[in-house]
Short mmCIF file of C-alpha atoms and ligand atoms in Angstrom, two decimals:
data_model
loop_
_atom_site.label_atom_id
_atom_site.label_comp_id
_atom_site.label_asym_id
_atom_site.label_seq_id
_atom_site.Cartn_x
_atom_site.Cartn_y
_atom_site.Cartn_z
CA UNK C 1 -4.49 11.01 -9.94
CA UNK C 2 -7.34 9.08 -8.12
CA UNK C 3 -11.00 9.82 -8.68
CA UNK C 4 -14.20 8.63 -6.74
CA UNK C 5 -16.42 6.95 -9.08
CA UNK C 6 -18.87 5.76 -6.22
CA UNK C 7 -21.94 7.07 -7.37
CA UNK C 8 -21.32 6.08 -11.15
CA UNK C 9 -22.16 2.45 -9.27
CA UNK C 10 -25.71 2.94 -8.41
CA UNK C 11 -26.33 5.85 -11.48
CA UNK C 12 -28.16 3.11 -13.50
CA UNK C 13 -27.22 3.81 -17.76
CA UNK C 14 -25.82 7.34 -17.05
CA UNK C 15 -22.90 8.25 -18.21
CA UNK C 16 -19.92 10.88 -16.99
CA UNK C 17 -16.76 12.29 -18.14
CA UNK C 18 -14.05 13.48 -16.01
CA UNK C 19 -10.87 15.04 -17.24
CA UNK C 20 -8.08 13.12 -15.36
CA UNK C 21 -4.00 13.37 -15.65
CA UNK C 22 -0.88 11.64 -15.19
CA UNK C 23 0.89 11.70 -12.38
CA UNK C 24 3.46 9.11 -12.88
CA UNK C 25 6.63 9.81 -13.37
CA UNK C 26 8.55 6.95 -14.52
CA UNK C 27 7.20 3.53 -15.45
CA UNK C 28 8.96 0.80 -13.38
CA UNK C 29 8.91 -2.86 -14.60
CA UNK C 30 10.73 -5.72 -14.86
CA UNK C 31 12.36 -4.47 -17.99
CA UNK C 32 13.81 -1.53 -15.83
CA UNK C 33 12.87 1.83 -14.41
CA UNK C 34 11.95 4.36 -17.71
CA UNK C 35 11.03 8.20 -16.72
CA UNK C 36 7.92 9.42 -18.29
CA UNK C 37 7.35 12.46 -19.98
CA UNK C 38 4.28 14.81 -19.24
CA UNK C 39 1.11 12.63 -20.27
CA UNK C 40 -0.95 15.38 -21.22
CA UNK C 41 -4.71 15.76 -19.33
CA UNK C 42 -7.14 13.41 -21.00
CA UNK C 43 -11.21 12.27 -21.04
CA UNK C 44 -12.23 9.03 -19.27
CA UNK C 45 -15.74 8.47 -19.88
CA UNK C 46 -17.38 6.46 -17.02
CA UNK C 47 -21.06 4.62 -18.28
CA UNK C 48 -22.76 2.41 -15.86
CA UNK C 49 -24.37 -0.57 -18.49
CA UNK C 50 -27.37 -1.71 -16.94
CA UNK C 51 -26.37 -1.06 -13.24
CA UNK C 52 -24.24 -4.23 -14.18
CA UNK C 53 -20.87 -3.28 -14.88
CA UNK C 54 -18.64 -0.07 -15.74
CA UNK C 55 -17.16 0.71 -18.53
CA UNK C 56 -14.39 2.98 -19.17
CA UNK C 57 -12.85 4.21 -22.15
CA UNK C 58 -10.64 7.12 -23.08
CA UNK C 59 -7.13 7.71 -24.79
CA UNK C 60 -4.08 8.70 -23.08
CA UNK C 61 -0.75 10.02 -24.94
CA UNK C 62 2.39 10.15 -23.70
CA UNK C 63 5.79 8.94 -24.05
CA UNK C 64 8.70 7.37 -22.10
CA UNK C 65 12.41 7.75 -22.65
CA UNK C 66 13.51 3.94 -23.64
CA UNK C 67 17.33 3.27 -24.74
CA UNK C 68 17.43 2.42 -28.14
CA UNK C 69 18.09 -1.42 -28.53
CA UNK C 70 20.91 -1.13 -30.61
CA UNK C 71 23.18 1.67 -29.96
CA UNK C 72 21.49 2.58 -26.35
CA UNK C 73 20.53 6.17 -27.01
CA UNK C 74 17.34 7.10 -25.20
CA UNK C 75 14.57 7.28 -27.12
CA UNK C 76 11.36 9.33 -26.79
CA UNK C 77 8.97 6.66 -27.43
CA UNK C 78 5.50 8.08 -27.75
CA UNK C 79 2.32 5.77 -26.76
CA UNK C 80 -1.46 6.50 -27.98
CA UNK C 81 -3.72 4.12 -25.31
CA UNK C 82 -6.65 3.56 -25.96
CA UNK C 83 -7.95 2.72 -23.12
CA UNK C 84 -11.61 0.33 -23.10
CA UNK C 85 -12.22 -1.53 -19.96
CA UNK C 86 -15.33 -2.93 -18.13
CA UNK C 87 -15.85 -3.57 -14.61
CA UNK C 88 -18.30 -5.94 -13.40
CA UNK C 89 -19.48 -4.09 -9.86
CA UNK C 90 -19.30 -6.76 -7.82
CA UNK C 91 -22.83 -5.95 -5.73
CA UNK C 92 -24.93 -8.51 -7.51
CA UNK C 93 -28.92 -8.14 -7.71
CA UNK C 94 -29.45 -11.08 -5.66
CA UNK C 95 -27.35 -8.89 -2.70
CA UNK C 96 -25.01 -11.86 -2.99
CA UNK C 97 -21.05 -10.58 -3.41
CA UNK C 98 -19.47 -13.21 -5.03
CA UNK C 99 -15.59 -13.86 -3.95
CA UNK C 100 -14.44 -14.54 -7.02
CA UNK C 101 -15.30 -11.54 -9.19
CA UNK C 102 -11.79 -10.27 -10.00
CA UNK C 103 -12.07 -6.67 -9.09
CA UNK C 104 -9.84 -3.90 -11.24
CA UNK C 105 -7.08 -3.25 -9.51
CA UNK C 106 -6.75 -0.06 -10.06
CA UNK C 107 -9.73 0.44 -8.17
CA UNK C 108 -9.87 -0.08 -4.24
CA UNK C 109 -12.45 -0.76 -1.81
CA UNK C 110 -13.71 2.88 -1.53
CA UNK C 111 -14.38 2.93 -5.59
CA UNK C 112 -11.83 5.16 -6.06
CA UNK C 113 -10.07 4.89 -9.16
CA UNK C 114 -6.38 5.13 -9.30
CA UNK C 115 -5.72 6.60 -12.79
CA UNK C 116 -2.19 5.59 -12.61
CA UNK C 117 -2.53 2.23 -11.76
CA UNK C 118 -4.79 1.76 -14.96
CA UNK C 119 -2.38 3.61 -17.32
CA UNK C 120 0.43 1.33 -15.84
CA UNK C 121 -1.34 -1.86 -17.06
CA UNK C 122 -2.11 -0.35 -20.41
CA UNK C 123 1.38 0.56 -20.53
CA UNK C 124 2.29 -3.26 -19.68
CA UNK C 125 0.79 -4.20 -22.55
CA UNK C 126 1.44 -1.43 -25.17
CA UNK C 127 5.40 -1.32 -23.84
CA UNK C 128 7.41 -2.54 -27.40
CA UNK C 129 9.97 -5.49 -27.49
CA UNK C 130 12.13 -3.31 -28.93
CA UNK C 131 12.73 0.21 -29.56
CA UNK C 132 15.24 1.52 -32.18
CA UNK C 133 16.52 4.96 -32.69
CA UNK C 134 16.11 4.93 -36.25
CA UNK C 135 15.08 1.75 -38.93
CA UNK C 136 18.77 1.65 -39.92
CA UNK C 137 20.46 2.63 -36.38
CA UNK C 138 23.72 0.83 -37.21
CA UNK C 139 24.40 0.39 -33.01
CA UNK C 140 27.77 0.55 -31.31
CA UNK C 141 31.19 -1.01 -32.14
CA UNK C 142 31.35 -4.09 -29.88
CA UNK C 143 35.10 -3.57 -30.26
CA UNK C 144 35.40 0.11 -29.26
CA UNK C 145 32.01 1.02 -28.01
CA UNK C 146 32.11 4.03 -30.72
CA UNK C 147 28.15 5.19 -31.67
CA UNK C 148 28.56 4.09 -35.75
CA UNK C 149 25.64 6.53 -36.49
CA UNK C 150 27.97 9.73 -35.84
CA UNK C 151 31.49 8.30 -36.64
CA UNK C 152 32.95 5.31 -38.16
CA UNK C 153 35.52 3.88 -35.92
CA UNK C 154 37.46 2.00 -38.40
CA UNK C 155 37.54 -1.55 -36.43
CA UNK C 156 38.17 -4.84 -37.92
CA UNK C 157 35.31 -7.23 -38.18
CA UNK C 158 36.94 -10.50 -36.56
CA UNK C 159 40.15 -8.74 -35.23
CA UNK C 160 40.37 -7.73 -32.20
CA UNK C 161 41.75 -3.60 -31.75
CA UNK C 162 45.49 -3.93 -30.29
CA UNK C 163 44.23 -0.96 -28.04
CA UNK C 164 41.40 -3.44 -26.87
CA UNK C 165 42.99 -6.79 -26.85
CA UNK C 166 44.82 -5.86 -23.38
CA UNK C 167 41.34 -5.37 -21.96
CA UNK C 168 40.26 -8.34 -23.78
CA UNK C 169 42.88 -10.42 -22.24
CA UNK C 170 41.88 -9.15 -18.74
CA UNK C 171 37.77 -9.77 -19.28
CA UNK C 172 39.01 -13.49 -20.27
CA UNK C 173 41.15 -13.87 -17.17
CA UNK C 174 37.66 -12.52 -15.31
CA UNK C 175 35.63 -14.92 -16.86
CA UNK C 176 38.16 -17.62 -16.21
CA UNK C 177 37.88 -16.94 -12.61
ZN1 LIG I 201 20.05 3.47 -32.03
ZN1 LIG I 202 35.14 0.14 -33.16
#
């Protein structure tokens, strides 16, 4: 969703609140491409501090399906942002615009703010090294590929399965290659 916060740049100390959503649908990064489940409506407040910068806060919930590290299970992985940013607005008193304000990025040259782009950073930062299914998720059989957390397979630490080693045996010749 994008929003046109122009006039919050001139309205000197005054303060607004939008309700904005969530339109993105999956979160794509270097880690990989994760869908996104319904991020519910939320409040950004908008106060202009001084007719110096803008600051936005709000909290966003929502959660992305991540595969479990371990035993690669998607996960629903829920994320609370809370979301606290300032904005230096880049017309300076002195009518000077200096070139090397960094400007949000997830606002362009119109002042329109591009929700999405702002929960994707905050999302960047909040994503987890690693996401497990459960504490104890005991993965998959690197022998058999069996899920242990629903059935045991009854593999041999160390000893290859005789109903694996022929695949084994090929993977090495690959590797050889
Ligand atoms: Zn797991
Ligand atoms: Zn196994």
């Amino acid at each position: 969703m994008k929003i046109d916060i122009s006039d919050m740049y001139s309205l000197t100390d005054k303060e607004t609140t939008r309700e904005v959503h969530i339109d993105m649908v999956e979160m794509k990064s270097k880690a990989g491409c994760f869908p996104i489940q319904a991020g519910e409506p939320f409040v950004l407040t908008i106060a202009n501090e001084k007719g110096k910068r803008l600051r936005l806060t709000g909290e966003a919930r929502l959660s992305a399906r991540i595969p479990c590290d371990r035993c690669l299970e998607d996960v629903s992985y829920p994320f609370h942002l809370v979301i606290d940013k300032t904005v230096m607005l880049t017309q300076a008193d002195d009518g000077q615009e200096d070139e090397d304000d960094e400007v949000a990025s997830y606002i362009d040259e119109e002042r329109v703010l591009d929700v999405d782009r702002l929960i994707f950073g905050e999302l960047l930062v909040n994503w987890p090294a690693k996401v497990l299914c459960r504490n104890d998720c005991k993965g998959i059989c690197p022998k058999c590929g069996t899920n242990l957390n629903r059935a045991a397979c009854g593999c041999e630490q160390g000893v290859p399965d005789p109903r694996m080693a022929q695949f084994l045996d090929v993977f090495q010749k690959f590797k050889e290659v």
